[in-house]
């Protein structure tokens, strides 16, 4: 049994949690949260993977995967990234196409999710790498000295993941 499956005692609440969460995500791009709630239905067209606002701002959901030191699977932040209208349209055109990952080039986007536990992440530069049908894109951060970009390159420990869990599990309530 790995340490991930063994669970942990939370330093924030003192309770035992059965497993260490290995992913977190956001239901919509942060930009959508700035739109008054009474306007969202008329201005936002979204599903679990794609979003457009006012037919002017376009977003795709993807995964920032971070290697885990000594782990078999990455830690994942499911995030939203902006796309140009042309790249969004091309993504829609190939959405159900088998082999799309070979047909679509990587696309530039701005990170559109503010990820807790880091200095501000909004508008970090990214590249969106399309994967096979049924898989959300891989989001590659520009290799800067931002802590999130550094973790994507260098990995993170289970202790770091536990600290994130301790901070986030109590903010969700």
XYZ file of N, CA, C and O in Angstrom:
692
model
N 0.858 -1.183 0.000
C 0.000 0.000 0.000
C 0.898 1.238 0.000
O 1.840 1.339 0.755
N 0.581 2.179 -0.884
C 1.383 3.397 -0.947
C 0.931 4.383 0.121
O -0.154 4.269 0.681
N 1.758 5.353 0.378
C 1.418 6.378 1.374
C 0.165 7.150 0.956
O -0.595 7.620 1.789
N -0.056 7.283 -0.347
C -1.243 7.972 -0.852
C -2.503 7.279 -0.352
O -3.457 7.910 0.080
N -2.504 5.939 -0.376
C -3.676 5.158 0.029
C -3.789 4.988 1.540
O -4.833 4.590 2.033
N -2.736 5.255 2.260
C -2.753 5.060 3.701
C -3.505 6.171 4.428
O -3.906 6.001 5.558
N -3.678 7.301 3.792
C -4.345 8.412 4.448
C -3.387 9.188 5.323
O -2.187 8.928 5.357
N -3.963 10.148 6.075
C -3.129 11.011 6.895
C -3.974 11.693 7.967
O -5.182 11.817 7.842
N -3.308 12.098 9.024
C -3.946 12.907 10.053
C -3.743 14.365 9.676
O -2.616 14.825 9.513
N -4.818 15.091 9.534
C -4.784 16.478 9.097
C -4.338 17.372 10.252
O -4.926 17.340 11.334
N -3.333 18.187 9.999
C -2.836 19.105 11.021
C -3.784 20.279 11.241
O -3.711 20.952 12.256
N -4.689 20.511 10.282
C -5.633 21.620 10.406
C -6.819 21.246 11.295
O -7.176 21.978 12.210
N -7.421 20.069 11.021
C -8.619 19.684 11.778
C -8.364 18.572 12.784
O -9.223 18.288 13.617
N -7.218 17.919 12.676
C -6.904 16.834 13.589
C -7.583 15.520 13.243
O -7.410 14.525 13.934
N -8.365 15.485 12.160
C -9.075 14.272 11.749
C -8.213 13.426 10.833
O -7.303 13.916 10.173
N -8.566 12.134 10.776
C -7.908 11.220 9.857
C -8.669 11.239 8.542
O -9.894 11.147 8.512
N -7.949 11.388 7.423
C -8.538 11.325 6.088
C -8.015 10.066 5.414
O -6.804 9.806 5.416
N -8.909 9.296 4.825
C -8.588 7.964 4.314
C -7.585 7.943 3.163
O -6.889 6.952 2.978
N -7.526 8.998 2.374
C -6.592 9.018 1.248
C -6.116 10.437 1.018
O -6.796 11.406 1.347
N -4.959 10.536 0.418
C -4.376 11.827 0.072
C -4.900 12.221 -1.310
O -4.656 11.510 -2.282
N -5.655 13.319 -1.420
C -6.174 13.718 -2.735
C -5.026 14.011 -3.698
O -4.061 14.691 -3.336
N -5.137 13.520 -4.919
C -4.086 13.692 -5.905
C -4.490 14.604 -7.061
O -3.769 14.714 -8.045
N -5.672 15.233 -6.937
C -6.064 16.216 -7.953
C -7.106 17.170 -7.387
O -7.859 16.813 -6.479
N -7.097 18.357 -7.951
C -8.074 19.395 -7.619
C -8.407 20.119 -8.916
O -7.608 20.114 -9.860
N -9.556 20.770 -8.941
C -9.915 21.492 -10.145
C -10.916 22.592 -9.893
O -11.402 22.776 -8.780
N -11.196 23.308 -10.951
C -12.119 24.429 -10.916
C -13.217 24.186 -11.941
O -12.927 23.777 -13.063
N -14.492 24.452 -11.589
C -15.583 24.174 -12.525
C -15.657 25.134 -13.706
O -16.202 24.788 -14.751
N -15.109 26.332 -13.566
C -15.149 27.342 -14.626
C -13.882 28.192 -14.583
O -13.239 28.297 -13.534
N -13.542 28.833 -15.702
C -12.427 29.784 -15.662
C -12.737 30.911 -14.675
O -13.899 31.294 -14.504
N -11.726 31.443 -14.040
C -11.932 32.521 -13.073
C -12.640 33.719 -13.680
O -13.394 34.406 -13.003
N -12.417 33.972 -14.957
C -13.075 35.093 -15.636
C -14.596 35.009 -15.471
O -15.259 36.026 -15.293
N -15.136 33.811 -15.502
C -16.593 33.613 -15.384
C -17.109 34.030 -14.008
O -18.260 34.444 -13.872
N -16.273 33.925 -13.005
C -16.690 34.267 -11.654
C -16.869 35.769 -11.470
O -17.534 36.203 -10.534
N -16.296 36.546 -12.385
C -16.455 38.001 -12.341
C -17.760 38.463 -12.978
O -18.142 39.621 -12.844
N -18.429 37.569 -13.680
C -19.694 37.904 -14.332
C -20.810 37.782 -13.296
O -20.895 36.763 -12.601
N -21.650 38.794 -13.182
C -22.742 38.699 -12.202
C -23.567 37.419 -12.419
O -23.830 37.027 -13.554
N -23.918 36.782 -11.316
C -24.613 35.495 -11.380
C -25.859 35.543 -12.270
O -26.127 34.607 -13.024
N -26.603 36.643 -12.212
C -27.839 36.744 -13.000
C -27.562 36.860 -14.511
O -28.462 36.651 -15.317
N -26.312 37.128 -14.908
C -25.955 37.236 -16.328
C -25.273 35.977 -16.866
O -25.122 35.830 -18.072
N -24.861 35.089 -15.998
C -24.048 33.943 -16.416
C -24.757 33.050 -17.427
O -24.153 32.626 -18.414
N -26.016 32.754 -17.204
C -26.725 31.845 -18.109
C -26.781 32.390 -19.533
O -26.654 31.640 -20.497
N -26.944 33.683 -19.690
C -27.044 34.273 -21.028
C -25.686 34.555 -21.662
O -25.586 34.682 -22.885
N -24.638 34.631 -20.873
C -23.336 35.023 -21.409
C -22.326 33.890 -21.510
O -21.371 33.971 -22.280
N -22.510 32.831 -20.725
C -21.528 31.749 -20.670
C -22.111 30.494 -21.302
O -23.200 30.040 -20.937
N -21.373 29.931 -22.249
C -21.706 28.629 -22.810
C -20.565 27.695 -22.417
O -19.415 27.909 -22.820
N -20.880 26.697 -21.593
C -19.807 25.857 -21.063
C -20.280 24.433 -20.841
O -21.457 24.183 -20.587
N -19.331 23.515 -20.945
C -19.529 22.144 -20.492
C -18.313 21.810 -19.620
O -17.591 22.713 -19.200
N -18.076 20.555 -19.360
C -16.962 20.186 -18.478
C -15.591 20.505 -19.074
O -14.603 20.575 -18.344
N -15.510 20.676 -20.394
C -14.212 20.796 -21.054
C -13.974 22.095 -21.806
O -12.823 22.467 -22.041
N -15.041 22.751 -22.245
C -14.908 23.940 -23.082
C -15.811 25.039 -22.569
O -16.874 24.763 -22.010
N -15.403 26.283 -22.802
C -16.188 27.415 -22.329
C -15.963 28.596 -23.256
O -14.840 28.843 -23.698
N -17.064 29.297 -23.575
C -16.894 30.580 -24.234
C -17.805 31.581 -23.559
O -18.886 31.253 -23.088
N -17.323 32.795 -23.493
C -18.051 33.880 -22.837
C -18.296 34.962 -23.876
O -17.346 35.459 -24.503
N -19.560 35.282 -24.060
C -19.955 36.361 -24.974
C -19.460 36.130 -26.401
O -19.295 37.086 -27.165
N -19.193 34.864 -26.775
C -18.642 34.555 -28.105
C -17.365 35.359 -28.380
O -17.006 35.609 -29.516
N -16.667 35.735 -27.286
C -15.481 36.578 -27.414
C -14.271 36.030 -26.656
O -13.126 36.263 -27.037
N -14.519 35.312 -25.573
C -13.443 34.747 -24.750
C -13.614 33.243 -24.737
O -14.705 32.735 -24.457
N -12.507 32.525 -24.992
C -12.585 31.087 -25.204
C -11.605 30.368 -24.289
O -10.460 30.801 -24.129
N -12.061 29.245 -23.728
C -11.267 28.523 -22.740
C -11.390 27.018 -22.951
O -12.413 26.526 -23.429
N -10.349 26.302 -22.543
C -10.357 24.847 -22.549
C -9.827 24.372 -21.196
O -8.954 25.001 -20.601
N -10.386 23.266 -20.707
C -9.915 22.675 -19.444
C -8.806 21.683 -19.769
O -8.883 20.924 -20.739
N -7.774 21.719 -18.955
C -6.661 20.804 -19.140
C -6.028 20.452 -17.811
O -6.481 20.898 -16.749
N -4.971 19.669 -17.876
C -4.322 19.157 -16.671
C -2.873 19.608 -16.591
O -2.091 19.370 -17.517
N -2.550 20.271 -15.489
C -1.147 20.517 -15.142
C -0.733 19.314 -14.310
O -1.231 19.113 -13.206
N 0.139 18.507 -14.864
C 0.587 17.294 -14.182
C 1.937 17.558 -13.540
O 2.838 18.104 -14.184
N 2.046 17.176 -12.285
C 3.277 17.401 -11.534
C 3.799 16.045 -11.057
O 3.087 15.318 -10.355
N 5.018 15.695 -11.449
C 5.576 14.423 -10.986
C 5.665 14.390 -9.457
O 5.932 15.408 -8.820
N 5.418 13.229 -8.897
C 5.494 13.049 -7.446
C 6.755 12.246 -7.133
O 6.943 11.141 -7.655
N 7.607 12.823 -6.301
C 8.848 12.161 -5.915
C 8.527 10.789 -5.317
O 7.781 10.693 -4.350
N 9.057 9.752 -5.927
C 8.829 8.395 -5.441
C 7.436 7.858 -5.732
O 7.073 6.793 -5.257
N 6.645 8.569 -6.529
C 5.283 8.133 -6.825
C 5.146 7.574 -8.225
O 5.988 7.803 -9.095
N 4.080 6.823 -8.430
C 3.816 6.222 -9.738
C 2.940 7.104 -10.621
O 2.901 6.918 -11.834
N 2.200 8.020 -10.016
C 1.257 8.846 -10.750
C 1.471 10.318 -10.388
O 1.865 10.627 -9.268
N 1.144 11.211 -11.318
C 1.346 12.629 -11.034
C 0.250 13.203 -10.138
O -0.840 12.648 -10.015
N 0.560 14.324 -9.541
C -0.432 15.167 -8.874
C -0.972 16.067 -9.974
O -0.224 16.533 -10.840
N -2.293 16.330 -9.976
C -2.910 17.054 -11.087
C -3.726 18.242 -10.606
O -4.557 18.114 -9.700
N -3.476 19.374 -11.243
C -4.346 20.538 -11.114
C -5.156 20.601 -12.401
O -4.591 20.773 -13.489
N -6.478 20.418 -12.342
C -7.345 20.604 -13.501
C -7.669 22.083 -13.583
O -8.239 22.655 -12.656
N -7.259 22.699 -14.680
C -7.307 24.151 -14.824
C -7.956 24.544 -16.142
O -8.158 23.719 -17.030
N -8.234 25.829 -16.258
C -8.745 26.407 -17.491
C -7.673 27.295 -18.095
O -6.948 27.993 -17.376
N -7.585 27.252 -19.422
C -6.609 28.028 -20.167
C -7.349 28.739 -21.288
O -8.223 28.156 -21.928
N -7.007 30.010 -21.525
C -7.623 30.739 -22.625
C -7.038 30.251 -23.954
O -5.898 29.802 -24.017
N -7.851 30.337 -24.983
C -7.406 30.052 -26.347
C -7.835 31.192 -27.246
O -8.844 31.853 -26.975
N -7.122 31.383 -28.331
C -7.593 32.323 -29.346
C -8.852 31.731 -29.979
O -9.103 30.518 -29.898
N -9.637 32.566 -30.604
C -10.853 32.067 -31.265
C -10.504 31.038 -32.343
O -11.168 30.008 -32.462
N -9.439 31.290 -33.103
C -9.034 30.353 -34.156
C -8.660 28.988 -33.566
O -9.070 27.941 -34.085
N -7.889 28.984 -32.475
C -7.517 27.711 -31.844
C -8.713 27.029 -31.207
O -8.823 25.803 -31.230
N -9.627 27.800 -30.646
C -10.844 27.227 -30.071
C -11.678 26.572 -31.169
O -12.142 25.438 -31.021
N -11.841 27.267 -32.288
C -12.613 26.716 -33.407
C -11.971 25.440 -33.949
O -12.653 24.468 -34.254
N -10.645 25.437 -34.057
C -9.940 24.251 -34.530
C -10.106 23.095 -33.536
O -10.290 21.948 -33.926
N -10.053 23.411 -32.259
C -10.266 22.388 -31.228
C -11.653 21.776 -31.373
O -11.810 20.549 -31.316
N -12.662 22.618 -31.572
C -14.028 22.120 -31.770
C -14.124 21.242 -33.009
O -14.781 20.192 -32.993
N -13.463 21.652 -34.071
C -13.498 20.907 -35.336
C -12.946 19.489 -35.153
O -13.449 18.532 -35.736
N -11.922 19.331 -34.336
C -11.271 18.029 -34.146
C -11.696 17.326 -32.854
O -11.135 16.292 -32.514
N -12.671 17.861 -32.145
C -13.010 17.372 -30.806
C -13.234 15.867 -30.749
O -12.768 15.190 -29.841
N -13.950 15.304 -31.705
C -14.265 13.863 -31.706
C -13.431 13.076 -32.706
O -13.729 11.920 -32.976
N -12.382 13.676 -33.253
C -11.564 13.032 -34.282
C -10.489 12.157 -33.650
O -9.640 12.652 -32.907
N -10.540 10.866 -33.971
C -9.484 9.962 -33.498
C -8.156 10.421 -34.114
O -8.107 10.802 -35.272
N -7.109 10.385 -33.324
C -5.797 10.812 -33.795
C -5.613 12.314 -33.808
O -4.637 12.823 -34.354
N -6.531 13.026 -33.181
C -6.448 14.495 -33.184
C -5.137 15.001 -32.608
O -4.647 16.055 -32.984
N -4.564 14.238 -31.684
C -3.318 14.666 -31.047
C -2.167 14.761 -32.047
O -1.215 15.497 -31.817
N -2.252 14.021 -33.163
C -1.233 14.132 -34.207
C -1.562 15.253 -35.193
O -0.687 15.738 -35.907
N -2.820 15.656 -35.249
C -3.243 16.642 -36.244
C -3.215 18.076 -35.722
O -3.094 19.009 -36.512
N -3.331 18.253 -34.422
C -3.360 19.604 -33.860
C -2.003 19.951 -33.248
O -1.446 19.175 -32.471
N -1.506 21.106 -33.593
C -0.261 21.594 -32.993
C -0.543 22.092 -31.586
O -1.690 22.394 -31.234
N 0.501 22.206 -30.807
C 0.357 22.804 -29.482
C -0.119 24.239 -29.644
O 0.204 24.904 -30.625
N -0.909 24.702 -28.682
C -1.526 26.024 -28.766
C -1.147 26.855 -27.540
O -1.155 26.346 -26.424
N -0.894 28.130 -27.778
C -0.587 29.040 -26.684
C -1.867 29.400 -25.943
O -2.937 29.528 -26.541
N -1.756 29.565 -24.631
C -2.882 30.041 -23.837
C -2.389 30.659 -22.541
O -1.249 30.429 -22.120
N -3.259 31.449 -21.938
C -2.983 32.046 -20.632
C -3.710 31.225 -19.577
O -4.905 30.917 -19.740
N -3.022 30.869 -18.510
C -3.668 30.154 -17.419
C -4.792 31.025 -16.877
O -4.586 32.198 -16.577
N -5.984 30.463 -16.785
C -7.181 31.219 -16.403
C -7.819 30.689 -15.134
O -9.021 30.843 -14.912
N -7.013 30.043 -14.311
C -7.437 29.543 -13.012
C -6.441 30.035 -11.968
O -5.232 29.841 -12.127
N -6.959 30.649 -10.935
C -6.115 31.044 -9.817
C -5.995 29.836 -8.895
O -6.975 29.407 -8.297
N -4.815 29.282 -8.823
C -4.606 28.057 -8.055
C -4.157 28.429 -6.652
O -3.166 29.143 -6.476
N -4.892 27.958 -5.637
C -4.490 28.256 -4.256
C -3.154 27.594 -3.916
O -2.704 26.699 -4.612
N -2.547 28.040 -2.864
C -1.288 27.485 -2.341
C -0.060 27.932 -3.131
O 1.032 27.389 -2.946
N -0.235 28.894 -4.014
C 0.860 29.437 -4.825
C 0.715 30.946 -4.901
O -0.392 31.468 -4.743
N 1.794 31.643 -5.256
C 1.611 33.042 -5.663
C 0.657 33.050 -6.865
O 0.462 32.013 -7.516
N 0.079 34.182 -7.192
C -0.933 34.258 -8.253
C -0.512 33.500 -9.511
O 0.621 33.630 -9.974
N -1.436 32.688 -10.024
C -1.170 31.885 -11.217
C -1.925 32.389 -12.447
O -1.624 31.940 -13.556
N -2.891 33.283 -12.263
C -3.622 33.809 -13.418
C -2.648 34.434 -14.408
O -1.737 35.160 -14.014
N -2.861 34.111 -15.650
C -2.107 34.669 -16.771
C -0.664 34.197 -16.855
O 0.166 34.845 -17.500
N -0.362 33.051 -16.240
C 0.913 32.419 -16.550
C 0.826 31.909 -17.983
O -0.227 31.454 -18.434
N 1.933 31.968 -18.706
C 1.955 31.500 -20.085
C 1.984 29.977 -20.112
O 2.710 29.346 -19.332
N 1.191 29.406 -21.031
C 1.109 27.955 -21.149
C 1.126 27.532 -22.613
O 0.886 28.331 -23.513
N 1.362 26.254 -22.791
C 1.137 25.595 -24.071
C 0.145 24.470 -23.801
O 0.281 23.721 -22.826
N -0.867 24.384 -24.658
C -1.912 23.369 -24.549
C -1.575 22.261 -25.537
O -1.463 22.516 -26.744
N -1.403 21.053 -25.029
C -1.061 19.904 -25.864
C -2.265 18.964 -25.913
O -2.632 18.349 -24.899
N -2.869 18.869 -27.088
C -4.035 18.008 -27.278
C -3.631 16.548 -27.099
O -2.552 16.128 -27.532
N -4.524 15.787 -26.447
C -4.310 14.348 -26.292
C -5.455 13.614 -26.980
O -6.355 14.232 -27.532
N -5.444 12.306 -26.910
C -6.439 11.502 -27.615
C -7.856 11.811 -27.124
O -8.051 12.335 -26.021
N -8.833 11.470 -27.944
C -10.235 11.703 -27.621
C -10.543 11.081 -26.260
O -10.151 9.948 -25.974
N -11.212 11.854 -25.420
C -11.564 11.388 -24.078
C -10.585 11.831 -23.012
O -10.864 11.680 -21.828
N -9.445 12.370 -23.413
C -8.452 12.861 -22.452
C -8.361 14.375 -22.565
O -8.293 14.914 -23.671
N -8.341 15.040 -21.415
C -8.180 16.492 -21.464
C -6.728 16.813 -21.819
O -5.828 16.008 -21.589
N -6.503 17.998 -22.388
C -5.146 18.361 -22.803
C -4.167 18.426 -21.637
O -4.545 18.661 -20.494
N -2.909 18.241 -21.988
C -1.812 18.435 -21.057
C -1.433 19.907 -21.133
O -1.229 20.454 -22.223
N -1.349 20.566 -19.989
C -0.992 21.977 -19.930
C 0.453 22.085 -19.464
O 0.803 21.656 -18.369
N 1.272 22.671 -20.320
C 2.682 22.867 -20.009
C 2.893 24.343 -19.686
O 2.584 25.217 -20.493
N 3.399 24.602 -18.510
C 3.690 25.976 -18.106
C 5.010 26.437 -18.712
O 5.946 25.637 -18.877
N 5.076 27.731 -19.015
C 6.339 28.307 -19.455
C 7.366 28.057 -18.344
O 7.065 28.251 -17.161
N 8.574 27.624 -18.692
C 9.571 27.308 -17.656
C 10.165 28.567 -17.022
O 11.196 29.066 -17.445
N 9.467 29.061 -16.007
C 9.911 30.248 -15.277
C 10.300 29.840 -13.865
O 10.293 28.659 -13.519
N 10.551 30.840 -13.010
C 10.859 30.550 -11.612
C 9.608 30.593 -10.731
O 9.723 30.561 -9.504
N 8.414 30.660 -11.333
C 7.184 30.582 -10.543
C 7.146 29.201 -9.872
O 7.473 28.184 -10.502
N 6.775 29.117 -8.591
C 6.795 27.833 -7.881
C 5.989 26.724 -8.568
O 6.408 25.559 -8.549
N 4.864 27.057 -9.195
C 4.080 26.034 -9.894
C 4.851 25.492 -11.095
O 4.907 24.275 -11.312
N 5.465 26.381 -11.863
C 6.261 25.952 -13.014
C 7.457 25.115 -12.561
O 7.810 24.113 -13.194
N 8.064 25.521 -11.463
C 9.206 24.767 -10.945
C 8.778 23.375 -10.488
O 9.482 22.393 -10.744
N 7.613 23.280 -9.833
C 7.133 21.956 -9.423
C 6.804 21.093 -10.633
O 7.044 19.887 -10.609
N 6.256 21.701 -11.691
C 5.960 20.896 -12.876
C 7.249 20.318 -13.469
O 7.257 19.188 -13.927
N 8.313 21.078 -13.418
C 9.594 20.598 -13.946
C 10.290 19.628 -13.000
O 10.870 18.628 -13.429
N 10.266 19.938 -11.690
C 11.102 19.216 -10.726
C 10.360 18.207 -9.871
O 10.984 17.412 -9.179
N 9.035 18.298 -9.847
C 8.253 17.390 -9.028
C 7.958 17.949 -7.649
O 8.429 19.023 -7.276
N 7.153 17.202 -6.905
C 6.801 17.577 -5.532
C 6.775 16.322 -4.671
O 6.655 15.213 -5.161
N 6.888 16.535 -3.381
C 6.891 15.422 -2.430
C 5.477 15.147 -1.933
O 4.575 15.991 -2.058
N 5.283 14.000 -1.333
C 4.003 13.690 -0.707
C 3.730 14.622 0.465
O 2.569 14.964 0.735
N 4.764 15.067 1.148
C 4.571 16.032 2.234
C 3.978 17.330 1.699
O 3.095 17.917 2.320
N 4.442 17.785 0.542
C 3.884 18.996 -0.075
C 2.415 18.772 -0.451
O 1.573 19.640 -0.235
N 2.111 17.617 -0.988
C 0.727 17.308 -1.370
C -0.160 17.277 -0.126
O -1.291 17.764 -0.143
N 0.352 16.742 0.977
C -0.421 16.732 2.219
C -0.670 18.155 2.714
O -1.770 18.474 3.159
N 0.321 19.029 2.612
C 0.126 20.423 3.030
C -0.957 21.095 2.183
O -1.773 21.866 2.696
N -0.964 20.821 0.882
C -2.011 21.355 0.008
C -3.367 20.826 0.452
O -4.331 21.585 0.577
N -3.454 19.530 0.720
C -4.721 18.922 1.151
C -5.201 19.545 2.454
O -6.399 19.848 2.605
N -4.289 19.749 3.390
C -4.672 20.336 4.678
C -5.202 21.754 4.500
O -6.152 22.161 5.172
N -4.624 22.491 3.580
C -5.096 23.850 3.340
C -6.429 23.863 2.588
O -7.334 24.595 2.935
N -6.548 23.024 1.576
C -7.715 23.079 0.695
C -8.957 22.379 1.234
O -10.069 22.835 0.995
N -8.793 21.277 1.915
C -9.984 20.521 2.326
C -10.853 21.333 3.289
O -12.049 21.145 3.346
N -10.262 22.250 3.986
C -11.030 23.033 4.943
C -11.536 24.337 4.338
O -12.454 24.937 4.857
N -10.961 24.743 3.215
C -11.471 25.918 2.499
C -12.682 25.580 1.650
O -13.444 26.444 1.281
N -12.851 24.279 1.309
C -13.979 23.856 0.458
C -15.284 23.804 1.226
O -16.348 23.798 0.657
N -15.236 23.744 2.548
C -16.450 23.571 3.341
C -17.209 24.841 3.519
O -16.737 25.914 3.495
